[in-house]
């Protein structure tokens, strides 16, 4: 693969470190010839992400943007003038840690509002802010997870936020479609990133996933990056409002139906 995104400019939100899915997507985009702007949430990540930008490409820029701060979103739009912007990747989620461990029924109003603001509404805020820059038929993608459509232990309020995010994809696809902008989601299998660190039982989850998935292995960040590059490319010009599963087929098989077949290689 090469030059799927030749001459296109892409904005990628949500790089925290080299394990971030946003960074793997940036690597795929750089390989495919895109010009890149990547964003990080706060001062604490500034140095790391500036170094990562330099590794992506000599022209890649790193800009701070907390999506809950309208002024930071506005200065991001300023930094991207005069455009055009061809691609936006939303790779952001947050819920209070205690809401990812206690029973879902104990979710507080504040915890619920926070998770949905950061993880779901922010797609609308970002797409709205960037729409005027996407004059040449842009493409927006976001990252989701199976917990949007199935109950996954402890995913809790994040599952509700991802359900809202996936509905956002469909409504944004409908409203931005007439301008030529496509909006899609990638529902990725579990991958060890900062957002997965410290989730109780995550390693066991990865093992069970590989056991049950038709391809009998875990998903890599690179594989998510490749599908993101495809979605941004002209090859996906008729795709919008979709959620693509990048999960080795896990979501397609019923639980407890182990066929006794080949186990993943250790
Ligand atoms: P990550 O921690 O590297 O990325 C999450 C990012 O969200 C971080 O960069 C963080 O700074 C950012 N963020 C949080 N609050 C923000 C705010 N207010 N403003 C701006 N940025 C903010 O972890 P990741 O696994 O790469 O997660 C990226 C996306 O992928 C998330 O939407 C996540 O739900 C999704 N996802 C992850 C997995 C997985 O197993 N790792 C699976 C499916 C989907
Ligand atoms: O979307 C996610 C994780 C998102 C996330 C992670 C954290 C950890 C640190 C949101 N907010 C926070 N807040 C923190 O304080 N994933 C898809 C990864 C993930 O998280 C899980 C999973 C999987 C998979 C939580 C419980 C069960 C499975």
Tab-separated table of C-alpha atoms and ligand atoms in Angstrom:
chain	number	residue	atom	x	y	z
A	1	UNK	CA	0.000	0.000	0.000
A	2	UNK	CA	1.158	3.526	-0.647
A	3	UNK	CA	-0.239	6.956	-1.466
A	4	UNK	CA	-3.885	6.156	-0.705
A	5	UNK	CA	-3.994	9.647	0.885
A	6	UNK	CA	-1.573	11.489	-1.377
A	7	UNK	CA	-1.944	15.267	-1.047
A	8	UNK	CA	-4.670	15.009	1.616
A	9	UNK	CA	-4.515	16.846	4.935
A	10	UNK	CA	-5.686	14.941	8.002
A	11	UNK	CA	-6.457	16.078	11.545
A	12	UNK	CA	-6.083	13.337	14.176
A	13	UNK	CA	-7.409	14.022	17.692
A	14	UNK	CA	-6.479	11.919	20.709
A	15	UNK	CA	-2.773	11.102	20.670
A	16	UNK	CA	-1.524	10.471	24.227
A	17	UNK	CA	1.514	8.260	23.590
A	18	UNK	CA	3.031	5.816	21.105
A	19	UNK	CA	0.434	3.155	22.013
A	20	UNK	CA	-2.521	5.406	21.154
A	21	UNK	CA	-4.736	4.139	18.330
A	22	UNK	CA	-4.588	7.751	17.074
A	23	UNK	CA	-0.812	7.414	16.666
A	24	UNK	CA	-1.096	4.110	14.776
A	25	UNK	CA	-3.652	5.808	12.515
A	26	UNK	CA	-1.176	8.678	12.040
A	27	UNK	CA	1.528	6.207	11.025
A	28	UNK	CA	-0.773	4.608	8.441
A	29	UNK	CA	-1.786	8.050	7.105
A	30	UNK	CA	1.857	9.198	6.903
A	31	UNK	CA	2.762	6.034	5.002
A	32	UNK	CA	-0.101	6.792	2.594
A	33	UNK	CA	1.215	10.281	1.892
A	34	UNK	CA	-1.060	12.488	4.056
A	35	UNK	CA	-0.104	15.831	5.632
A	36	UNK	CA	-0.811	15.532	9.348
A	37	UNK	CA	-1.958	17.630	12.284
A	38	UNK	CA	-2.256	15.657	15.527
A	39	UNK	CA	-3.741	16.885	18.810
A	40	UNK	CA	-3.259	16.080	22.477
A	41	UNK	CA	-5.428	16.884	25.471
A	42	UNK	CA	-3.185	18.880	27.794
A	43	UNK	CA	0.163	20.411	28.679
A	44	UNK	CA	1.300	17.118	30.280
A	45	UNK	CA	1.341	15.351	26.894
A	46	UNK	CA	2.846	18.256	24.911
A	47	UNK	CA	6.473	17.070	24.764
A	48	UNK	CA	5.688	13.413	24.079
A	49	UNK	CA	3.249	14.251	21.308
A	50	UNK	CA	5.548	16.848	19.699
A	51	UNK	CA	8.215	14.137	19.498
A	52	UNK	CA	5.702	11.682	18.037
A	53	UNK	CA	4.659	14.257	15.410
A	54	UNK	CA	8.293	14.641	14.349
A	55	UNK	CA	8.556	10.850	13.992
A	56	UNK	CA	5.437	10.729	11.824
A	57	UNK	CA	6.727	13.198	9.251
A	58	UNK	CA	8.892	16.319	9.033
A	59	UNK	CA	5.817	18.455	8.333
A	60	UNK	CA	3.444	16.983	10.951
A	61	UNK	CA	2.266	19.475	13.579
A	62	UNK	CA	1.126	18.849	17.166
A	63	UNK	CA	-1.522	21.141	18.700
A	64	UNK	CA	-3.211	21.104	22.111
A	65	UNK	CA	-6.961	20.568	22.113
A	66	UNK	CA	-9.199	19.583	24.997
A	67	UNK	CA	-12.521	18.932	23.240
A	68	UNK	CA	-14.523	20.177	26.212
A	69	UNK	CA	-12.962	23.660	25.828
A	70	UNK	CA	-14.629	25.663	23.013
A	71	UNK	CA	-11.722	28.174	22.906
A	72	UNK	CA	-9.190	25.393	22.255
A	73	UNK	CA	-11.401	23.992	19.476
A	74	UNK	CA	-11.646	27.518	18.015
A	75	UNK	CA	-7.857	28.009	18.033
A	76	UNK	CA	-7.439	24.589	16.404
A	77	UNK	CA	-9.693	25.780	13.572
A	78	UNK	CA	-7.513	28.925	13.334
A	79	UNK	CA	-4.337	26.817	13.120
A	80	UNK	CA	-5.840	24.836	10.224
A	81	UNK	CA	-6.713	27.898	8.097
A	82	UNK	CA	-7.076	28.272	5.179
A	83	UNK	CA	-7.686	24.561	4.704
A	84	UNK	CA	-8.851	22.539	2.942
A	85	UNK	CA	-9.067	19.716	5.431
A	86	UNK	CA	-9.732	16.277	3.956
A	87	UNK	CA	-9.893	14.007	6.966
A	88	UNK	CA	-10.715	14.140	10.680
A	89	UNK	CA	-10.073	11.273	13.092
A	90	UNK	CA	-11.820	11.413	16.489
A	91	UNK	CA	-10.035	9.018	18.855
A	92	UNK	CA	-11.174	10.290	22.251
A	93	UNK	CA	-13.022	8.742	25.175
A	94	UNK	CA	-13.230	9.325	28.903
A	95	UNK	CA	-15.265	8.180	31.887
A	96	UNK	CA	-14.490	8.367	35.588
A	97	UNK	CA	-12.519	5.317	36.619
A	98	UNK	CA	-15.030	4.401	39.367
A	99	UNK	CA	-17.761	4.262	36.716
A	100	UNK	CA	-15.797	1.471	34.961
A	101	UNK	CA	-15.795	-0.812	37.995
A	102	UNK	CA	-18.887	-0.377	40.208
A	103	UNK	CA	-22.316	-1.679	39.155
A	104	UNK	CA	-23.728	0.287	36.206
A	105	UNK	CA	-26.877	1.111	38.178
A	106	UNK	CA	-24.737	3.211	40.526
A	107	UNK	CA	-23.584	5.593	37.765
A	108	UNK	CA	-23.967	9.204	38.928
A	109	UNK	CA	-25.540	11.964	36.865
A	110	UNK	CA	-22.188	13.795	36.763
A	111	UNK	CA	-20.332	10.661	35.653
A	112	UNK	CA	-22.916	10.000	32.955
A	113	UNK	CA	-22.820	13.570	31.637
A	114	UNK	CA	-18.993	13.638	31.639
A	115	UNK	CA	-18.655	10.323	29.744
A	116	UNK	CA	-21.196	11.371	27.131
A	117	UNK	CA	-19.795	14.881	26.739
A	118	UNK	CA	-16.191	13.774	26.180
A	119	UNK	CA	-16.828	10.507	24.338
A	120	UNK	CA	-19.937	11.244	22.248
A	121	UNK	CA	-20.903	14.922	22.012
A	122	UNK	CA	-17.304	15.847	21.156
A	123	UNK	CA	-17.719	14.190	17.740
A	124	UNK	CA	-20.512	16.632	16.953
A	125	UNK	CA	-18.494	19.586	18.333
A	126	UNK	CA	-15.422	18.633	16.273
A	127	UNK	CA	-17.316	17.877	13.048
A	128	UNK	CA	-19.269	21.136	13.367
A	129	UNK	CA	-16.080	23.155	13.936
A	130	UNK	CA	-14.214	21.498	11.043
A	131	UNK	CA	-17.063	21.354	8.494
A	132	UNK	CA	-16.271	24.806	6.975
A	133	UNK	CA	-12.703	23.603	6.303
A	134	UNK	CA	-13.823	20.376	4.613
A	135	UNK	CA	-14.684	21.916	1.284
A	136	UNK	CA	-13.414	19.152	-0.971
A	137	UNK	CA	-15.540	16.249	0.234
A	138	UNK	CA	-14.030	15.285	3.546
A	139	UNK	CA	-14.105	12.149	5.649
A	140	UNK	CA	-14.629	11.883	9.406
A	141	UNK	CA	-13.987	8.751	11.439
A	142	UNK	CA	-14.366	7.857	15.089
A	143	UNK	CA	-13.402	4.879	17.230
A	144	UNK	CA	-16.021	2.724	18.907
A	145	UNK	CA	-16.198	-0.548	20.781
A	146	UNK	CA	-18.557	-3.550	20.950
A	147	UNK	CA	-19.779	-2.333	24.355
A	148	UNK	CA	-21.974	0.091	22.357
A	149	UNK	CA	-24.250	-2.756	21.287
A	150	UNK	CA	-23.631	-5.546	23.851
A	151	UNK	CA	-23.241	-5.538	27.621
A	152	UNK	CA	-19.560	-5.978	28.426
A	153	UNK	CA	-18.693	-6.283	32.134
A	154	UNK	CA	-17.417	-2.981	33.597
A	155	UNK	CA	-17.620	-1.046	30.316
A	156	UNK	CA	-20.791	0.435	31.810
A	157	UNK	CA	-21.360	4.147	31.088
A	158	UNK	CA	-18.754	3.981	28.300
A	159	UNK	CA	-21.050	1.519	26.530
A	160	UNK	CA	-23.896	4.046	26.707
A	161	UNK	CA	-21.522	6.759	25.444
A	162	UNK	CA	-20.396	4.544	22.518
A	163	UNK	CA	-24.054	3.805	21.656
A	164	UNK	CA	-24.613	7.571	21.462
A	165	UNK	CA	-21.390	7.953	19.456
A	166	UNK	CA	-22.525	5.361	16.897
A	167	UNK	CA	-25.889	7.102	16.556
A	168	UNK	CA	-23.975	10.381	16.132
A	169	UNK	CA	-22.129	8.780	13.211
A	170	UNK	CA	-25.422	8.079	11.440
A	171	UNK	CA	-26.942	11.510	12.114
A	172	UNK	CA	-23.726	13.356	11.182
A	173	UNK	CA	-23.488	11.260	7.992
A	174	UNK	CA	-27.012	12.364	7.094
A	175	UNK	CA	-26.423	16.067	7.804
A	176	UNK	CA	-22.947	16.374	6.270
A	177	UNK	CA	-23.588	14.040	3.328
A	178	UNK	CA	-25.110	16.723	1.081
A	179	UNK	CA	-21.818	18.689	1.423
A	180	UNK	CA	-19.918	15.582	0.308
A	181	UNK	CA	-18.543	14.744	3.758
A	182	UNK	CA	-18.580	11.101	4.863
A	183	UNK	CA	-18.783	10.004	8.530
A	184	UNK	CA	-17.930	6.477	9.676
A	185	UNK	CA	-16.896	4.557	12.763
A	186	UNK	CA	-14.424	1.763	13.415
A	187	UNK	CA	-15.388	-0.657	16.180
A	188	UNK	CA	-12.057	-2.131	17.243
A	189	UNK	CA	-11.359	-5.230	19.320
A	190	UNK	CA	-9.570	-4.718	22.662
A	191	UNK	CA	-6.009	-3.390	22.350
A	192	UNK	CA	-3.577	-2.623	25.161
A	193	UNK	CA	-3.335	1.192	25.201
A	194	UNK	CA	-3.316	3.822	27.967
A	195	UNK	CA	-7.132	3.734	27.958
A	196	UNK	CA	-6.976	-0.005	28.670
A	197	UNK	CA	-4.232	0.208	31.302
A	198	UNK	CA	-5.439	-0.511	34.786
A	199	UNK	CA	-8.777	-1.939	33.636
A	200	UNK	CA	-9.211	-4.917	35.976
A	201	UNK	CA	-8.948	-8.215	34.089
A	202	UNK	CA	-7.891	-6.663	30.771
A	203	UNK	CA	-5.178	-9.281	30.109
A	204	UNK	CA	-7.692	-12.074	30.701
A	205	UNK	CA	-10.060	-10.278	28.336
A	206	UNK	CA	-7.405	-10.238	25.606
A	207	UNK	CA	-6.804	-13.976	26.082
A	208	UNK	CA	-10.515	-14.825	25.953
A	209	UNK	CA	-10.934	-12.609	22.894
A	210	UNK	CA	-8.180	-14.412	20.974
A	211	UNK	CA	-9.684	-17.782	21.983
A	212	UNK	CA	-13.141	-16.888	20.711
A	213	UNK	CA	-12.395	-14.741	17.631
A	214	UNK	CA	-12.585	-16.584	14.278
A	215	UNK	CA	-9.047	-15.439	13.422
A	216	UNK	CA	-7.827	-16.737	16.836
A	217	UNK	CA	-5.698	-13.729	17.740
A	218	UNK	CA	-5.911	-10.160	19.022
A	219	UNK	CA	-6.246	-7.053	16.891
A	220	UNK	CA	-3.230	-4.741	16.463
A	221	UNK	CA	-3.243	-0.950	16.394
A	222	UNK	CA	-1.648	-1.122	12.916
A	223	UNK	CA	-4.642	-3.058	11.623
A	224	UNK	CA	-6.949	-0.318	12.894
A	225	UNK	CA	-4.694	2.255	11.174
A	226	UNK	CA	-4.968	0.447	7.850
A	227	UNK	CA	-8.775	0.383	7.923
A	228	UNK	CA	-8.780	4.083	8.886
A	229	UNK	CA	-6.571	4.836	5.841
A	230	UNK	CA	-8.964	2.889	3.614
A	231	UNK	CA	-11.980	4.795	4.989
A	232	UNK	CA	-10.217	8.105	4.303
A	233	UNK	CA	-9.261	7.091	0.782
A	234	UNK	CA	-11.266	7.477	-2.414
A	235	UNK	CA	-11.766	3.698	-2.406
A	236	UNK	CA	-14.376	4.252	0.329
A	237	UNK	CA	-16.137	7.086	-1.561
A	238	UNK	CA	-19.563	5.408	-1.326
A	239	UNK	CA	-19.341	4.525	2.364
A	240	UNK	CA	-20.924	6.745	5.006
A	241	UNK	CA	-22.862	6.229	8.236
A	242	UNK	CA	-21.184	2.834	8.705
A	243	UNK	CA	-19.630	1.161	11.714
A	244	UNK	CA	-16.863	-1.171	10.506
A	245	UNK	CA	-15.810	-3.967	12.862
A	246	UNK	CA	-12.064	-4.474	13.042
A	247	UNK	CA	-12.224	-7.334	15.515
A	248	UNK	CA	-11.020	-10.565	13.892
A	249	UNK	CA	-14.686	-11.565	13.587
A	250	UNK	CA	-15.279	-11.670	17.374
A	251	UNK	CA	-18.649	-9.875	17.208
A	252	UNK	CA	-19.988	-12.395	14.689
A	253	UNK	CA	-19.797	-15.530	16.826
A	254	UNK	CA	-22.073	-16.452	19.734
A	255	UNK	CA	-20.572	-16.883	23.205
A	256	UNK	CA	-20.109	-20.411	24.516
A	257	UNK	CA	-20.046	-21.978	21.048
A	258	UNK	CA	-16.395	-23.084	21.080
A	259	UNK	CA	-16.009	-25.547	18.207
A	260	UNK	CA	-12.989	-27.205	19.795
A	261	UNK	CA	-10.904	-25.945	16.902
A	262	UNK	CA	-7.387	-24.605	16.792
A	263	UNK	CA	-6.326	-22.447	19.743
A	264	UNK	CA	-4.237	-19.297	19.298
A	265	UNK	CA	-0.484	-19.845	19.207
A	266	UNK	CA	1.125	-18.952	22.547
B	1	LIG	P1	-5.600	6.470	24.483
B	1	LIG	O1	-5.650	6.682	25.957
B	1	LIG	O2	-4.283	6.435	23.842
B	1	LIG	O3	-6.508	7.544	23.734
B	1	LIG	C1	-7.608	8.189	24.358
B	1	LIG	C2	-7.389	9.661	24.122
B	1	LIG	O4	-8.490	10.436	24.564
B	1	LIG	C3	-6.158	10.199	24.882
B	1	LIG	O5	-5.251	10.764	23.966
B	1	LIG	C4	-6.746	11.259	25.792
B	1	LIG	O6	-5.900	12.357	26.004
B	1	LIG	C5	-7.957	11.663	24.964
B	1	LIG	N1	-8.927	12.467	25.709
B	1	LIG	C6	-9.637	12.154	26.821
B	1	LIG	N2	-10.376	13.205	27.228
B	1	LIG	C7	-10.124	14.214	26.328
B	1	LIG	C8	-10.566	15.573	26.218
B	1	LIG	N3	-11.411	16.117	27.099
B	1	LIG	N4	-10.096	16.317	25.174
B	1	LIG	C9	-9.230	15.792	24.295
B	1	LIG	N5	-8.769	14.518	24.354
B	1	LIG	C10	-9.214	13.749	25.368
B	1	LIG	O7	-6.391	5.095	24.224
B	1	LIG	P2	-6.931	4.453	22.867
B	1	LIG	O8	-7.206	3.037	23.204
B	1	LIG	O9	-6.039	4.779	21.757
B	1	LIG	O10	-8.345	5.173	22.684
B	1	LIG	C11	-8.702	5.891	21.523
B	1	LIG	C12	-10.132	5.584	21.107
B	1	LIG	O11	-10.230	4.222	20.731
B	1	LIG	C13	-11.169	5.802	22.213
B	1	LIG	O12	-12.333	6.364	21.651
B	1	LIG	C14	-11.454	4.390	22.664
B	1	LIG	O13	-12.744	4.278	23.237
B	1	LIG	C15	-11.359	3.666	21.352
B	1	LIG	N6	-11.212	2.212	21.434
B	1	LIG	C16	-10.186	1.654	22.154
B	1	LIG	C17	-10.072	0.276	22.223
B	1	LIG	C18	-8.978	-0.380	23.041
B	1	LIG	O14	-9.156	-1.538	23.441
B	1	LIG	N7	-7.857	0.279	23.310
B	1	LIG	C19	-10.990	-0.540	21.545
B	1	LIG	C20	-12.013	0.065	20.799
B	1	LIG	C21	-12.115	1.437	20.754
B	2	LIG	O1	-12.999	2.713	25.275
B	2	LIG	C1	-12.218	2.096	25.957
B	2	LIG	C2	-11.641	2.697	27.226
B	2	LIG	C3	-12.089	4.091	27.468
B	2	LIG	C4	-11.734	4.652	28.817
B	2	LIG	C5	-10.717	4.166	29.616
B	2	LIG	C6	-10.435	4.773	30.837
B	2	LIG	C7	-9.378	4.264	31.770
B	2	LIG	C8	-8.853	5.356	32.672
B	2	LIG	C9	-12.465	5.732	29.263
B	2	LIG	N1	-12.210	6.328	30.443
B	2	LIG	C10	-11.214	5.883	31.220
B	2	LIG	N2	-10.987	6.531	32.401
B	2	LIG	C11	-9.889	6.293	33.175
B	2	LIG	O2	-9.741	6.876	34.263
B	2	LIG	N3	-11.874	0.816	25.570
B	2	LIG	C12	-12.579	0.214	24.462
B	2	LIG	C13	-10.891	-0.021	26.288
B	2	LIG	C14	-11.639	-0.809	27.309
B	2	LIG	O3	-11.977	-0.259	28.491
B	2	LIG	C15	-12.713	-1.214	29.187
B	2	LIG	C16	-12.820	-2.377	28.422
B	2	LIG	C17	-12.124	-2.120	27.208
B	2	LIG	C18	-11.971	-3.046	26.048
B	2	LIG	C19	-13.311	-1.117	30.436
B	2	LIG	C20	-13.986	-2.219	30.933
B	2	LIG	C21	-14.103	-3.383	30.185
B	2	LIG	C22	-13.510	-3.473	28.921
